[in-house]
N, CA, C and O atoms as a printed pandas DataFrame, in Angstrom:
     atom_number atom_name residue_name chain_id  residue_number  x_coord  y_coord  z_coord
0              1         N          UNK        A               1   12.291    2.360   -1.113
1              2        CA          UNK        A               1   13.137    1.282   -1.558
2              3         C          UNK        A               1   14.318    1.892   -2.285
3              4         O          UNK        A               1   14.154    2.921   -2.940
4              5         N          UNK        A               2   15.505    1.300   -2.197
5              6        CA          UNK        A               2   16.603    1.946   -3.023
6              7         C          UNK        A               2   17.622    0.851   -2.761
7              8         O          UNK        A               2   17.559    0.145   -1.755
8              9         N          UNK        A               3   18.885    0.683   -4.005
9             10        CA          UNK        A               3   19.679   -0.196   -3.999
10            11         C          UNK        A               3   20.820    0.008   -3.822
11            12         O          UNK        A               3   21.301    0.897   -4.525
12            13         N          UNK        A               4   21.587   -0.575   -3.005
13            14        CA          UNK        A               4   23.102    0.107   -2.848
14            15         C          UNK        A               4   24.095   -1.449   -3.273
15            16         O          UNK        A               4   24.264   -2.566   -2.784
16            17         N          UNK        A               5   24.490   -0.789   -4.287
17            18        CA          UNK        A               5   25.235   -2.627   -4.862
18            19         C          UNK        A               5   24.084   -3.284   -5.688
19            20         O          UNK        A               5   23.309   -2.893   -6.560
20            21         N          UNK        A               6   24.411   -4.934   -4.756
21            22        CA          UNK        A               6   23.260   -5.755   -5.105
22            23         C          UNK        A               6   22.157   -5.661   -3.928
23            24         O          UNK        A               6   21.030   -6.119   -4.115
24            25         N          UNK        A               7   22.541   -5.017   -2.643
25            26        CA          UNK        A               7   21.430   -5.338   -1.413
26            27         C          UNK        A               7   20.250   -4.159   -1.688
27            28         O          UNK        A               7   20.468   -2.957   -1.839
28            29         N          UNK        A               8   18.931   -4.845   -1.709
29            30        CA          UNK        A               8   18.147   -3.751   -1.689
30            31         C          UNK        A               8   17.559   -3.628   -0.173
31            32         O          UNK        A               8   17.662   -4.547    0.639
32            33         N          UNK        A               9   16.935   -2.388    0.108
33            34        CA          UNK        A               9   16.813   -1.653    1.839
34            35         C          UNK        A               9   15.235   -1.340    1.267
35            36         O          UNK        A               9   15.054   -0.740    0.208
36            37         N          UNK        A              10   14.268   -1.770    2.013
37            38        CA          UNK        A              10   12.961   -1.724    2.182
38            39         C          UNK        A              10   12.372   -0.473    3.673
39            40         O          UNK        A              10   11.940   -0.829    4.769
40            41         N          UNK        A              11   12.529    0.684    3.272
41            42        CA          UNK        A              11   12.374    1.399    5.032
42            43         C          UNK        A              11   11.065    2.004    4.812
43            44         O          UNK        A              11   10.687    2.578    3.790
44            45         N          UNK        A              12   10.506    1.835    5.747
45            46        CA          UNK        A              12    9.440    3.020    6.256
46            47         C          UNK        A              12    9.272    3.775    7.403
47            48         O          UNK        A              12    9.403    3.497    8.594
48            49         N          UNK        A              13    8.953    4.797    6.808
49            50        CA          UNK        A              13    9.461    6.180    7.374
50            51         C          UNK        A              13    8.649    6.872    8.173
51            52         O          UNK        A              13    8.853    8.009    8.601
52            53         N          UNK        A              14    7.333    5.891    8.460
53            54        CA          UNK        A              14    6.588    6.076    9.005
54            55         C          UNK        A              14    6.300    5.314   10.481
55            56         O          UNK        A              14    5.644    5.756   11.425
56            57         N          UNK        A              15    6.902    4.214   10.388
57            58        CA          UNK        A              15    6.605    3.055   11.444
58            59         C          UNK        A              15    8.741    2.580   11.946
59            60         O          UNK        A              15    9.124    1.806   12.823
60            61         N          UNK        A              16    9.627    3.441   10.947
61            62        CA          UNK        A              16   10.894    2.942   11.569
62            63         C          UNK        A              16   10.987    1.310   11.107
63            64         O          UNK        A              16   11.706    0.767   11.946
64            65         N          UNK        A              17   10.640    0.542   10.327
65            66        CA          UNK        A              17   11.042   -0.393   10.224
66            67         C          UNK        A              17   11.578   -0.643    8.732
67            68         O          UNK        A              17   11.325    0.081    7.770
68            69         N          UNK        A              18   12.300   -1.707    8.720
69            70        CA          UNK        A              18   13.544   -1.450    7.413
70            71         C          UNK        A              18   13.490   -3.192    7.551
71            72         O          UNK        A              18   13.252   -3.993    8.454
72            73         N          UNK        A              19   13.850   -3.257    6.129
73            74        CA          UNK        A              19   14.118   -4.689    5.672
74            75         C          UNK        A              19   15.325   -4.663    4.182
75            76         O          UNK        A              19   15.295   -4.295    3.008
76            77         N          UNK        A              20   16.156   -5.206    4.991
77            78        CA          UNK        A              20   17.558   -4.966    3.784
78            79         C          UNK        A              20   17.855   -6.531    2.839
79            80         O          UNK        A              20   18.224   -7.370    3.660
80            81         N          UNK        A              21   17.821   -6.930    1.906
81            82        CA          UNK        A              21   17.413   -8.109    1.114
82            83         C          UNK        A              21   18.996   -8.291    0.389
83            84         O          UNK        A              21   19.491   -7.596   -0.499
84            85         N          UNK        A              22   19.630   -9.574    1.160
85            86        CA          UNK        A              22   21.138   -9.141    0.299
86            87         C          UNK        A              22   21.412  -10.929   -0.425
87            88         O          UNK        A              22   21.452  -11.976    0.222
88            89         N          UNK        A              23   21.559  -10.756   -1.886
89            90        CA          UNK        A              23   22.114  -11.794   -2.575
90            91         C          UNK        A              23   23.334  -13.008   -1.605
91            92         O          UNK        A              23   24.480  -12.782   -1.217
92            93         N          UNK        A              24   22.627  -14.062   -1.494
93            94        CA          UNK        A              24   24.147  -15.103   -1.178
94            95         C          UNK        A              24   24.152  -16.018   -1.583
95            96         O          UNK        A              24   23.627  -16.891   -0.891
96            97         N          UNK        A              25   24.655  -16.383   -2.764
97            98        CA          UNK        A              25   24.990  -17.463   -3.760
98            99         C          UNK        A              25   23.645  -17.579   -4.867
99           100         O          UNK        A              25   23.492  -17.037   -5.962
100          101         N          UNK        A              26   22.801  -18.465   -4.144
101          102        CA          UNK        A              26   21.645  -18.394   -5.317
102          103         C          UNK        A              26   20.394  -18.241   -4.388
103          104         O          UNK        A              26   19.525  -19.058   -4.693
104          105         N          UNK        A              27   20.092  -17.517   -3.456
105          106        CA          UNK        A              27   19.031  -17.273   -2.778
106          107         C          UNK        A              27   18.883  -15.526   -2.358
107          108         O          UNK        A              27   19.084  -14.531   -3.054
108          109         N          UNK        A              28   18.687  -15.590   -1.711
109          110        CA          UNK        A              28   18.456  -14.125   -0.706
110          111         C          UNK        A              28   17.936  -14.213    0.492
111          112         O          UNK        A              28   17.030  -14.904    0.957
112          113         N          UNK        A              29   18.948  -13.057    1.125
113          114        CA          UNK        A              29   19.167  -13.108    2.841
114          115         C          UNK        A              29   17.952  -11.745    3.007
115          116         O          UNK        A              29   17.824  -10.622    2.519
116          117         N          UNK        A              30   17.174  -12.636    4.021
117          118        CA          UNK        A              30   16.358  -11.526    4.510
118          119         C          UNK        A              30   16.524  -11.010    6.142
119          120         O          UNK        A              30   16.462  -11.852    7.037
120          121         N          UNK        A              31   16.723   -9.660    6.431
121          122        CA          UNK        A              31   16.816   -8.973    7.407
122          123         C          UNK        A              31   15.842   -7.883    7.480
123          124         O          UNK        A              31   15.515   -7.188    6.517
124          125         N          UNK        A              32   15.155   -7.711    9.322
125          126        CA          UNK        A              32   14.028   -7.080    9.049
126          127         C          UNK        A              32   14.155   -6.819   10.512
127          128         O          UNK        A              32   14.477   -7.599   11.409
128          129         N          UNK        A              33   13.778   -5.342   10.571
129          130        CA          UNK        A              33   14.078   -4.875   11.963
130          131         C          UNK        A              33   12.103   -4.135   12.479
131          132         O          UNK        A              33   10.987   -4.434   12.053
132          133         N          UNK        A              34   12.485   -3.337   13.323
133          134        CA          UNK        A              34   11.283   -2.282   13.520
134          135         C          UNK        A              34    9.939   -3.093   13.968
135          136         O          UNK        A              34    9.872   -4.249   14.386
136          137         N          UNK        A              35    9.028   -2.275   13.787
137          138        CA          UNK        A              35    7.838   -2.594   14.675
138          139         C          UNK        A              35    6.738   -3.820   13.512
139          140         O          UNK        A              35    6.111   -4.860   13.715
140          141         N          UNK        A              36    7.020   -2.900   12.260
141          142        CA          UNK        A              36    6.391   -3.792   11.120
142          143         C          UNK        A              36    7.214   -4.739   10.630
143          144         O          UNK        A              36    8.425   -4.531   10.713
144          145         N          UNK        A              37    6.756   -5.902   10.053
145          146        CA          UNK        A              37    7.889   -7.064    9.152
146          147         C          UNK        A              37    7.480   -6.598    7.757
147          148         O          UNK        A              37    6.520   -6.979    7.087
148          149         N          UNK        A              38    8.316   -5.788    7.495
149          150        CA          UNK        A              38    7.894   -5.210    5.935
150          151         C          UNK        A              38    7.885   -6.492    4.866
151          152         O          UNK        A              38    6.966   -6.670    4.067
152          153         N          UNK        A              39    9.314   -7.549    5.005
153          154        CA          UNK        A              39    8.829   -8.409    3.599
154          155         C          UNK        A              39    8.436   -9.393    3.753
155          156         O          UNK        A              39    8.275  -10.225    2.860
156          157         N          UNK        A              40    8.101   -9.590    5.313
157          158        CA          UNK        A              40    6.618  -10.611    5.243
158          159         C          UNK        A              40    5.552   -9.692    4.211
159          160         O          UNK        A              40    5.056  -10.095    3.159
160          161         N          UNK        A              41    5.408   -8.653    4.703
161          162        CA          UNK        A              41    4.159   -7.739    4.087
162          163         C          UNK        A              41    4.223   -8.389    2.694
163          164         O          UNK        A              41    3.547   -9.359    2.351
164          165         N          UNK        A              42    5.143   -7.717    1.913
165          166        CA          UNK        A              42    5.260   -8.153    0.582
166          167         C          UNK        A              42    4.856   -9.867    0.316
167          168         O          UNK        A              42    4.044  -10.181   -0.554
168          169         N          UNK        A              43    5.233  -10.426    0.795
169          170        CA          UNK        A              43    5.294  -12.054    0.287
170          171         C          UNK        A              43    3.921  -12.299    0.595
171          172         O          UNK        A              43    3.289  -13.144   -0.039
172          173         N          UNK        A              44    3.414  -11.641    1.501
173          174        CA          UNK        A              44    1.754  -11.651    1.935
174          175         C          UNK        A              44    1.073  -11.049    0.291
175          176         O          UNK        A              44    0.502  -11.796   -0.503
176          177         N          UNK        A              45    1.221  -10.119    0.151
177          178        CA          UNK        A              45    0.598   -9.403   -1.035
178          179         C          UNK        A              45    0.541  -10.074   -2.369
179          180         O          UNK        A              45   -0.440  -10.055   -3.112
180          181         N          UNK        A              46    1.957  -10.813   -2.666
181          182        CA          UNK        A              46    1.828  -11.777   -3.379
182          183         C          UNK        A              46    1.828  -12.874   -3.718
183          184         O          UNK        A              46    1.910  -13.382   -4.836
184          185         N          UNK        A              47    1.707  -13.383   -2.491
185          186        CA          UNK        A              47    1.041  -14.530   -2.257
186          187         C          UNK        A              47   -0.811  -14.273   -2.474
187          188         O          UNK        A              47   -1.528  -15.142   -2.969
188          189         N          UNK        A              48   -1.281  -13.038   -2.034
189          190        CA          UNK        A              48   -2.903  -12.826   -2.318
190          191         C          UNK        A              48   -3.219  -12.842   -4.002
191          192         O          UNK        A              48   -4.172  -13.351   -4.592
192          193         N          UNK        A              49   -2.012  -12.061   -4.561
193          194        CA          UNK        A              49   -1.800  -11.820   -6.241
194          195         C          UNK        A              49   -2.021  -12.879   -7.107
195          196         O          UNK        A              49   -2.619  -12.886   -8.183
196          197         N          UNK        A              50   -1.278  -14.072   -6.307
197          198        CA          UNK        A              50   -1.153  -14.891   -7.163
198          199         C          UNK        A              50   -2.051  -16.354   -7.083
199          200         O          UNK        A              50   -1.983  -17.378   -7.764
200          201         N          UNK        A              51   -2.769  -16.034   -6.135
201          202        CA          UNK        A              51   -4.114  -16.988   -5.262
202          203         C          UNK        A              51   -5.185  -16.423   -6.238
203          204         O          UNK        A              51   -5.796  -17.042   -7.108
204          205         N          UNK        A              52   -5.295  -14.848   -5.833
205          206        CA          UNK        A              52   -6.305  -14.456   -7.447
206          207         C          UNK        A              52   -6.257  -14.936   -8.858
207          208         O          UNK        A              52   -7.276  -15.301   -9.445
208          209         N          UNK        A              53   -5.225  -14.936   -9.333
209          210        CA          UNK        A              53   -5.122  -15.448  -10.883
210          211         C          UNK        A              53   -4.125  -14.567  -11.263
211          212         O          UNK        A              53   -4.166  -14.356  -12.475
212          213         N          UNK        A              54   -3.294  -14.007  -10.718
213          214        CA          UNK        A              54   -2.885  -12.706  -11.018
214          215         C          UNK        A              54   -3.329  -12.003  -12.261
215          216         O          UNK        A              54   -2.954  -12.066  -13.432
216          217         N          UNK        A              55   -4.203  -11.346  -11.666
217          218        CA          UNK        A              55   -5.349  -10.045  -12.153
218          219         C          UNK        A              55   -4.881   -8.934  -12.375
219          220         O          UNK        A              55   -4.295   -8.235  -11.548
220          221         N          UNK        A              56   -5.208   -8.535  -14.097
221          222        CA          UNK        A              56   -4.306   -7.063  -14.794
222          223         C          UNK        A              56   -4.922   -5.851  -13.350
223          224         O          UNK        A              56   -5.668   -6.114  -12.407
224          225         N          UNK        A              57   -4.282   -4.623  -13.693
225          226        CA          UNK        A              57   -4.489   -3.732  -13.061
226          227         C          UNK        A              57   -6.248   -3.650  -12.865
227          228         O          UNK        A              57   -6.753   -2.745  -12.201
């Protein structure tokens, strides 16, 4: 993950797929290329996080 500006770039370097997350007005633009949907992944994860109770480490 790394930020250039305000857009942050989600890549893995393992599977080639990239997800670049860019501010527009009061939301965020999601773009997602490659074999994996990386920030589905994420929204999956916390969506599980927060179904638990969100639970300390």
């Amino acid at each position: 993950m790394t930020t250039v500006g305000e857009v942050v770039h989600l890549v893995d370097v393992v599977t080639g797929s990239a997800a670049t997350l860019t501010p527009v007005e009061d939301r965020w633009e999601v773009r997602e290329g490659g074999p994996m949907r990386l920030w589905e992944r994420v929204e999956g994860v916390l969506s599980a996080y927060d179904e638990a109770g969100r639970p300390g480490p």
